[in-house]
PDB file of C-alpha atoms in Angstrom:
ATOM      1  CA  ASP A  45      63.880  -9.204  65.201  1.00  0.00           C
ATOM      2  CA  THR A  46      67.023  -9.402  63.098  1.00  0.00           C
ATOM      3  CA  ALA A  47      69.628 -11.636  64.733  1.00  0.00           C
ATOM      4  CA  VAL A  48      72.693 -10.208  62.969  1.00  0.00           C
ATOM      5  CA  SER A  49      72.296  -6.855  61.309  1.00  0.00           C
ATOM      6  CA  GLN A  50      74.852  -4.929  59.347  1.00  0.00           C
ATOM      7  CA  THR A  51      74.654  -1.506  57.812  1.00  0.00           C
ATOM      8  CA  PRO A  52      74.727  -0.246  55.198  1.00  0.00           C
ATOM      9  CA  LYS A  53      73.439  -2.846  52.784  1.00  0.00           C
ATOM     10  CA  TYR A  54      75.035  -1.106  49.803  1.00  0.00           C
ATOM     11  CA  LEU A  55      77.995   1.242  49.715  1.00  0.00           C
ATOM     12  CA  VAL A  56      79.378   2.981  46.634  1.00  0.00           C
ATOM     13  CA  THR A  57      82.434   5.131  47.116  1.00  0.00           C
ATOM     14  CA  GLN A  58      85.450   6.525  45.313  1.00  0.00           C
ATOM     15  CA  MET A  59      88.976   5.238  45.490  1.00  0.00           C
ATOM     16  CA  GLY A  60      90.953   6.692  48.341  1.00  0.00           C
ATOM     17  CA  ASN A  61      87.971   7.263  50.621  1.00  0.00           C
ATOM     18  CA  ASP A  62      87.543   5.834  54.116  1.00  0.00           C
ATOM     19  CA  LYS A  63      84.372   3.948  55.005  1.00  0.00           C
ATOM     20  CA  SER A  64      82.890   1.916  57.840  1.00  0.00           C
ATOM     21  CA  ILE A  65      80.495  -1.003  58.021  1.00  0.00           C
ATOM     22  CA  LYS A  66      78.657  -1.655  61.250  1.00  0.00           C
ATOM     23  CA  CYS A  67      77.504  -4.989  62.650  1.00  0.00           C
ATOM     24  CA  GLU A  68      75.393  -5.874  65.644  1.00  0.00           C
ATOM     25  CA  GLN A  69      74.119  -9.208  66.945  1.00  0.00           C
ATOM     26  CA  ASN A  70      71.390  -9.786  69.524  1.00  0.00           C
ATOM     27  CA  LEU A  71      71.957 -13.525  69.956  1.00  0.00           C
ATOM     28  CA  GLY A  72      74.221 -13.292  72.992  1.00  0.00           C
ATOM     29  CA  HIS A  73      77.075 -14.908  71.052  1.00  0.00           C
ATOM     30  CA  ASP A  74      80.645 -14.413  72.190  1.00  0.00           C
ATOM     31  CA  THR A  75      82.347 -14.659  68.787  1.00  0.00           C
ATOM     32  CA  MET A  76      81.989 -12.412  65.763  1.00  0.00           C
ATOM     33  CA  TYR A  77      83.540 -12.548  62.311  1.00  0.00           C
ATOM     34  CA  TRP A  78      84.091 -10.566  59.154  1.00  0.00           C
ATOM     35  CA  TYR A  79      84.151 -12.394  55.834  1.00  0.00           C
ATOM     36  CA  LYS A  80      84.829 -11.077  52.327  1.00  0.00           C
ATOM     37  CA  GLN A  81      83.022 -12.626  49.357  1.00  0.00           C
ATOM     38  CA  ASP A  82      84.568 -11.849  46.001  1.00  0.00           C
ATOM     39  CA  SER A  83      82.962 -11.815  42.568  1.00  0.00           C
ATOM     40  CA  LYS A  84      83.506 -15.577  42.209  1.00  0.00           C
ATOM     41  CA  LYS A  85      81.529 -16.122  45.422  1.00  0.00           C
ATOM     42  CA  PHE A  86      84.600 -17.253  47.348  1.00  0.00           C
ATOM     43  CA  LEU A  87      84.151 -16.538  51.075  1.00  0.00           C
ATOM     44  CA  LYS A  88      87.315 -15.707  52.936  1.00  0.00           C
ATOM     45  CA  ILE A  89      87.564 -15.106  56.641  1.00  0.00           C
ATOM     46  CA  MET A  90      89.154 -11.785  57.534  1.00  0.00           C
ATOM     47  CA  PHE A  91      88.849 -11.398  61.294  1.00  0.00           C
ATOM     48  CA  SER A  92      87.426 -13.149  64.294  1.00  0.00           C
ATOM     49  CA  TYR A  93      86.769 -11.619  67.708  1.00  0.00           C
ATOM     50  CA  ASN A  94      85.945 -13.435  70.910  1.00  0.00           C
ATOM     51  CA  ASN A  95      84.600 -11.338  73.793  1.00  0.00           C
ATOM     52  CA  LYS A  96      85.965  -8.178  72.176  1.00  0.00           C
ATOM     53  CA  GLU A  97      89.439  -9.670  71.707  1.00  0.00           C
ATOM     54  CA  LEU A  98      90.945 -10.223  68.262  1.00  0.00           C
ATOM     55  CA  ILE A  99      91.725 -13.919  67.843  1.00  0.00           C
ATOM     56  CA  ILE A 100      92.076 -14.304  64.082  1.00  0.00           C
ATOM     57  CA  ASN A 101      93.574 -11.894  61.585  1.00  0.00           C
ATOM     58  CA  GLU A 102      93.973 -13.569  58.225  1.00  0.00           C
ATOM     59  CA  THR A 103      96.749 -11.434  56.745  1.00  0.00           C
ATOM     60  CA  VAL A 104      94.372  -8.685  55.818  1.00  0.00           C
ATOM     61  CA  PRO A 105      95.970  -5.366  54.722  1.00  0.00           C
ATOM     62  CA  ASN A 106      96.255  -2.986  57.630  1.00  0.00           C
ATOM     63  CA  ARG A 107      93.949  -0.574  55.807  1.00  0.00           C
ATOM     64  CA  PHE A 108      91.239  -2.796  57.312  1.00  0.00           C
ATOM     65  CA  SER A 109      90.730  -2.201  61.004  1.00  0.00           C
ATOM     66  CA  PRO A 110      88.035  -4.013  62.955  1.00  0.00           C
ATOM     67  CA  LYS A 111      86.758  -2.602  66.214  1.00  0.00           C
ATOM     68  CA  SER A 112      84.659  -4.331  68.827  1.00  0.00           C
ATOM     69  CA  PRO A 113      83.321  -1.894  71.443  1.00  0.00           C
ATOM     70  CA  ASP A 114      81.439  -4.740  73.134  1.00  0.00           C
ATOM     71  CA  LYS A 115      80.748  -8.366  72.346  1.00  0.00           C
ATOM     72  CA  ALA A 116      77.508  -7.525  70.522  1.00  0.00           C
ATOM     73  CA  HIS A 117      79.180  -5.202  68.005  1.00  0.00           C
ATOM     74  CA  LEU A 118      81.954  -5.615  65.486  1.00  0.00           C
ATOM     75  CA  ASN A 119      82.581  -2.784  63.068  1.00  0.00           C
ATOM     76  CA  LEU A 120      84.899  -2.716  60.071  1.00  0.00           C
ATOM     77  CA  HIS A 121      86.705   0.424  59.042  1.00  0.00           C
ATOM     78  CA  ILE A 122      88.513   0.575  55.723  1.00  0.00           C
ATOM     79  CA  ASN A 123      91.022   3.298  54.889  1.00  0.00           C
ATOM     80  CA  SER A 124      92.188   4.417  51.465  1.00  0.00           C
ATOM     81  CA  LEU A 125      89.785   2.243  49.553  1.00  0.00           C
ATOM     82  CA  GLU A 126      91.068   0.476  46.428  1.00  0.00           C
ATOM     83  CA  LEU A 127      89.248  -0.991  43.435  1.00  0.00           C
ATOM     84  CA  GLY A 128      90.134  -4.489  44.646  1.00  0.00           C
ATOM     85  CA  ASP A 129      88.215  -3.920  47.855  1.00  0.00           C
ATOM     86  CA  SER A 130      84.965  -4.163  45.909  1.00  0.00           C
ATOM     87  CA  ALA A 131      83.159  -7.204  47.279  1.00  0.00           C
ATOM     88  CA  VAL A 132      80.363  -8.287  49.578  1.00  0.00           C
ATOM     89  CA  TYR A 133      81.346  -8.156  53.242  1.00  0.00           C
ATOM     90  CA  PHE A 134      79.558 -10.402  55.704  1.00  0.00           C
ATOM     91  CA  CYS A 135      79.423 -10.122  59.425  1.00  0.00           C
ATOM     92  CA  ALA A 136      78.615 -13.288  61.400  1.00  0.00           C
ATOM     93  CA  SER A 137      78.375 -14.436  64.986  1.00  0.00           C
ATOM     94  CA  SER A 138      78.507 -17.744  66.815  1.00  0.00           C
ATOM     95  CA  GLN A 139      79.272 -19.316  70.156  1.00  0.00           C
ATOM     96  CA  MET A 140      82.935 -20.129  70.665  1.00  0.00           C
ATOM     97  CA  GLY A 141      83.641 -23.826  70.260  1.00  0.00           C
ATOM     98  CA  GLY A 142      81.685 -24.691  67.172  1.00  0.00           C
ATOM     99  CA  GLY A 143      78.170 -23.386  67.182  1.00  0.00           C
ATOM    100  CA  GLU A 144      76.763 -22.535  63.796  1.00  0.00           C
ATOM    101  CA  ALA A 145      77.453 -19.041  62.533  1.00  0.00           C
ATOM    102  CA  PHE A 146      74.591 -16.664  61.884  1.00  0.00           C
ATOM    103  CA  PHE A 147      75.178 -14.153  59.131  1.00  0.00           C
ATOM    104  CA  GLY A 148      74.130 -10.623  58.440  1.00  0.00           C
ATOM    105  CA  GLN A 149      72.627  -9.781  55.079  1.00  0.00           C
ATOM    106  CA  GLY A 150      75.941  -8.577  53.691  1.00  0.00           C
ATOM    107  CA  THR A 151      77.220  -5.193  52.549  1.00  0.00           C
ATOM    108  CA  ARG A 152      77.966  -4.816  48.862  1.00  0.00           C
ATOM    109  CA  LEU A 153      80.892  -2.416  48.629  1.00  0.00           C
ATOM    110  CA  THR A 154      81.650  -0.932  45.225  1.00  0.00           C
ATOM    111  CA  VAL A 155      84.754   1.194  44.808  1.00  0.00           C
ATOM    112  CA  VAL A 156      84.796   3.363  41.682  1.00  0.00           C
TER     113      VAL A 156
ATOM    114  CA  ALA B  53      96.485 -25.452  56.929  1.00  0.00           C
ATOM    115  CA  GLN B  54      92.832 -26.266  56.777  1.00  0.00           C
ATOM    116  CA  THR B  55      91.516 -26.691  53.224  1.00  0.00           C
ATOM    117  CA  VAL B  56      88.093 -27.420  51.795  1.00  0.00           C
ATOM    118  CA  THR B  57      87.423 -28.764  48.306  1.00  0.00           C
ATOM    119  CA  GLN B  58      84.127 -28.725  46.508  1.00  0.00           C
ATOM    120  CA  SER B  59      84.890 -30.348  43.181  1.00  0.00           C
ATOM    121  CA  GLN B  60      81.586 -29.553  41.472  1.00  0.00           C
ATOM    122  CA  PRO B  61      81.429 -25.866  40.556  1.00  0.00           C
ATOM    123  CA  GLU B  62      77.959 -26.279  39.035  1.00  0.00           C
ATOM    124  CA  MET B  63      75.229 -28.881  39.137  1.00  0.00           C
ATOM    125  CA  SER B  64      71.688 -29.105  37.911  1.00  0.00           C
ATOM    126  CA  VAL B  65      68.795 -31.321  38.857  1.00  0.00           C
ATOM    127  CA  GLN B  66      65.184 -31.678  37.890  1.00  0.00           C
ATOM    128  CA  GLU B  67      62.484 -30.863  40.374  1.00  0.00           C
ATOM    129  CA  ALA B  68      61.597 -33.826  42.648  1.00  0.00           C
ATOM    130  CA  GLU B  69      64.870 -35.605  41.866  1.00  0.00           C
ATOM    131  CA  THR B  70      67.779 -36.236  44.221  1.00  0.00           C
ATOM    132  CA  VAL B  71      71.182 -34.603  43.978  1.00  0.00           C
ATOM    133  CA  THR B  72      74.401 -35.034  45.957  1.00  0.00           C
ATOM    134  CA  LEU B  73      76.993 -32.320  46.448  1.00  0.00           C
ATOM    135  CA  SER B  74      80.477 -33.415  47.415  1.00  0.00           C
ATOM    136  CA  CYS B  75      82.967 -31.911  49.841  1.00  0.00           C
ATOM    137  CA  THR B  76      86.336 -33.017  51.128  1.00  0.00           C
ATOM    138  CA  TYR B  77      88.409 -31.213  53.704  1.00  0.00           C
ATOM    139  CA  ASP B  78      91.701 -31.466  55.450  1.00  0.00           C
ATOM    140  CA  THR B  79      92.262 -31.050  59.165  1.00  0.00           C
ATOM    141  CA  SER B  80      94.537 -32.502  61.807  1.00  0.00           C
ATOM    142  CA  GLU B  81      91.919 -32.020  64.504  1.00  0.00           C
ATOM    143  CA  ASN B  82      89.885 -34.892  65.897  1.00  0.00           C
ATOM    144  CA  ASN B  83      86.969 -32.883  67.241  1.00  0.00           C
ATOM    145  CA  TYR B  84      85.347 -30.383  64.947  1.00  0.00           C
ATOM    146  CA  TYR B  85      82.065 -29.445  63.314  1.00  0.00           C
ATOM    147  CA  LEU B  86      80.901 -29.431  59.731  1.00  0.00           C
ATOM    148  CA  PHE B  87      78.226 -27.312  58.144  1.00  0.00           C
ATOM    149  CA  TRP B  88      76.501 -26.838  54.839  1.00  0.00           C
ATOM    150  CA  TYR B  89      75.291 -23.354  54.076  1.00  0.00           C
ATOM    151  CA  LYS B  90      73.122 -22.227  51.214  1.00  0.00           C
ATOM    152  CA  GLN B  91      73.209 -18.808  49.575  1.00  0.00           C
ATOM    153  CA  PRO B  92      70.225 -18.055  47.335  1.00  0.00           C
ATOM    154  CA  PRO B  93      70.242 -15.080  44.945  1.00  0.00           C
ATOM    155  CA  SER B  94      69.134 -12.890  47.843  1.00  0.00           C
ATOM    156  CA  ARG B  95      72.759 -13.455  49.094  1.00  0.00           C
ATOM    157  CA  GLN B  96      71.623 -14.318  52.611  1.00  0.00           C
ATOM    158  CA  MET B  97      73.721 -17.129  54.116  1.00  0.00           C
ATOM    159  CA  ILE B  98      71.415 -19.833  55.482  1.00  0.00           C
ATOM    160  CA  LEU B  99      72.448 -22.842  57.531  1.00  0.00           C
ATOM    161  CA  VAL B 100      71.237 -26.075  55.936  1.00  0.00           C
ATOM    162  CA  ILE B 101      72.645 -28.778  58.191  1.00  0.00           C
ATOM    163  CA  ARG B 102      75.243 -29.410  60.885  1.00  0.00           C
ATOM    164  CA  GLN B 103      77.340 -32.442  61.833  1.00  0.00           C
ATOM    165  CA  GLU B 104      79.535 -32.997  64.883  1.00  0.00           C
ATOM    166  CA  ALA B 105      82.640 -34.988  64.007  1.00  0.00           C
ATOM    167  CA  TYR B 106      82.410 -37.113  67.146  1.00  0.00           C
ATOM    168  CA  LYS B 107      78.984 -38.394  66.082  1.00  0.00           C
ATOM    169  CA  GLN B 108      78.979 -41.378  63.763  1.00  0.00           C
ATOM    170  CA  GLN B 109      75.338 -40.953  62.856  1.00  0.00           C
ATOM    171  CA  ASN B 110      74.767 -38.849  59.780  1.00  0.00           C
ATOM    172  CA  ALA B 111      72.743 -35.698  60.303  1.00  0.00           C
ATOM    173  CA  THR B 112      69.351 -35.313  58.673  1.00  0.00           C
ATOM    174  CA  GLU B 113      67.179 -32.250  58.339  1.00  0.00           C
ATOM    175  CA  ASN B 114      63.953 -32.919  56.438  1.00  0.00           C
ATOM    176  CA  ARG B 115      64.954 -33.342  52.760  1.00  0.00           C
ATOM    177  CA  PHE B 116      68.620 -32.697  53.506  1.00  0.00           C
ATOM    178  CA  SER B 117      71.007 -35.349  54.746  1.00  0.00           C
ATOM    179  CA  VAL B 118      74.750 -35.806  54.860  1.00  0.00           C
ATOM    180  CA  ASN B 119      77.135 -38.661  54.289  1.00  0.00           C
ATOM    181  CA  PHE B 120      79.967 -38.054  56.735  1.00  0.00           C
ATOM    182  CA  GLN B 121      83.059 -40.209  56.311  1.00  0.00           C
ATOM    183  CA  LYS B 122      85.496 -39.064  58.984  1.00  0.00           C
ATOM    184  CA  ALA B 123      88.442 -41.221  57.947  1.00  0.00           C
ATOM    185  CA  ALA B 124      88.114 -40.071  54.356  1.00  0.00           C
ATOM    186  CA  LYS B 125      87.418 -36.478  55.459  1.00  0.00           C
ATOM    187  CA  SER B 126      84.400 -36.397  53.234  1.00  0.00           C
ATOM    188  CA  PHE B 127      81.141 -34.590  53.923  1.00  0.00           C
ATOM    189  CA  SER B 128      78.585 -34.763  51.112  1.00  0.00           C
ATOM    190  CA  LEU B 129      75.124 -33.244  51.084  1.00  0.00           C
ATOM    191  CA  LYS B 130      72.138 -35.071  49.639  1.00  0.00           C
ATOM    192  CA  ILE B 131      69.040 -33.132  48.694  1.00  0.00           C
ATOM    193  CA  SER B 132      65.973 -35.296  48.145  1.00  0.00           C
ATOM    194  CA  ASP B 133      62.807 -34.252  46.339  1.00  0.00           C
ATOM    195  CA  SER B 134      64.533 -31.138  45.003  1.00  0.00           C
ATOM    196  CA  GLN B 135      62.450 -27.990  44.878  1.00  0.00           C
ATOM    197  CA  LEU B 136      62.805 -24.831  42.823  1.00  0.00           C
ATOM    198  CA  GLY B 137      63.609 -22.949  46.010  1.00  0.00           C
ATOM    199  CA  ASP B 138      66.713 -25.092  46.475  1.00  0.00           C
ATOM    200  CA  THR B 139      68.373 -23.176  43.629  1.00  0.00           C
ATOM    201  CA  ALA B 140      71.374 -21.527  45.300  1.00  0.00           C
ATOM    202  CA  MET B 141      75.096 -21.656  45.954  1.00  0.00           C
ATOM    203  CA  TYR B 142      75.964 -24.336  48.494  1.00  0.00           C
ATOM    204  CA  PHE B 143      79.028 -24.050  50.693  1.00  0.00           C
ATOM    205  CA  CYS B 144      80.670 -26.727  52.763  1.00  0.00           C
ATOM    206  CA  ALA B 145      82.192 -25.247  55.921  1.00  0.00           C
ATOM    207  CA  PRO B 146      84.283 -27.095  58.509  1.00  0.00           C
ATOM    208  CA  TYR B 147      84.902 -25.513  61.884  1.00  0.00           C
ATOM    209  CA  THR B 148      87.975 -26.275  63.978  1.00  0.00           C
ATOM    210  CA  ASP B 149      89.249 -23.040  65.484  1.00  0.00           C
ATOM    211  CA  LYS B 150      87.567 -20.994  62.757  1.00  0.00           C
ATOM    212  CA  LEU B 151      84.838 -21.436  60.190  1.00  0.00           C
ATOM    213  CA  ILE B 152      86.193 -21.646  56.651  1.00  0.00           C
ATOM    214  CA  PHE B 153      84.321 -22.219  53.429  1.00  0.00           C
ATOM    215  CA  GLY B 154      84.757 -24.252  50.292  1.00  0.00           C
ATOM    216  CA  THR B 155      84.556 -22.616  46.872  1.00  0.00           C
ATOM    217  CA  GLY B 156      80.889 -23.492  46.551  1.00  0.00           C
ATOM    218  CA  THR B 157      78.644 -25.449  44.202  1.00  0.00           C
ATOM    219  CA  ARG B 158      76.057 -23.595  42.190  1.00  0.00           C
ATOM    220  CA  LEU B 159      72.900 -25.737  42.116  1.00  0.00           C
ATOM    221  CA  GLN B 160      70.158 -25.085  39.607  1.00  0.00           C
ATOM    222  CA  VAL B 161      66.832 -26.867  40.018  1.00  0.00           C
ATOM    223  CA  PHE B 162      64.795 -27.122  36.808  1.00  0.00           C
ATOM    224  CA  PRO B 163      61.022 -27.593  36.591  1.00  0.00           C
TER     225      PRO B 163
END
């Protein structure tokens, strides 16, 4: 059973389109994250949710909108995609207070 | 602001040898956690080892151990008896109110 699963694994789309990435965790964790990994492998936190509430928003453009329908799901919707959005996006979950984060397999987004 | 520095962008080691990856961080918190993650070419993020800042004893996990120096805010990872499968990017990641990552060290293990 996959602990943190995100779909799709690969996403190729044209500039200006809108796309979503879905994430689900079955670990019973109360905190979920989105990270962006650029071409230099730098991992930057984008958002963090605790029990469906947004607790961290790291100055991400408002074209990125996370949504957490329940504490097991955290989806990422991106409007008006730009070339610079091309990256690998990771979803992760953990227990609030410092438990290790478990990661999904990543979604490689390519904007052409 | 919390910062993490991994000063070795790339390292290489021969199989069966020992290698140490360095990490320094900055935080004003007293209680926090520290992690090392590995990312092989498959791109999956895998937890290697965890350290609680309130514990003086250094964490050990099989061939992986850390040297945690709280006053110096240093958290290095030692890999003993290196194996080909250890080839990966290694990220140091402190957690205070959020988990942030260093820039990574690319480790290549040679036969």
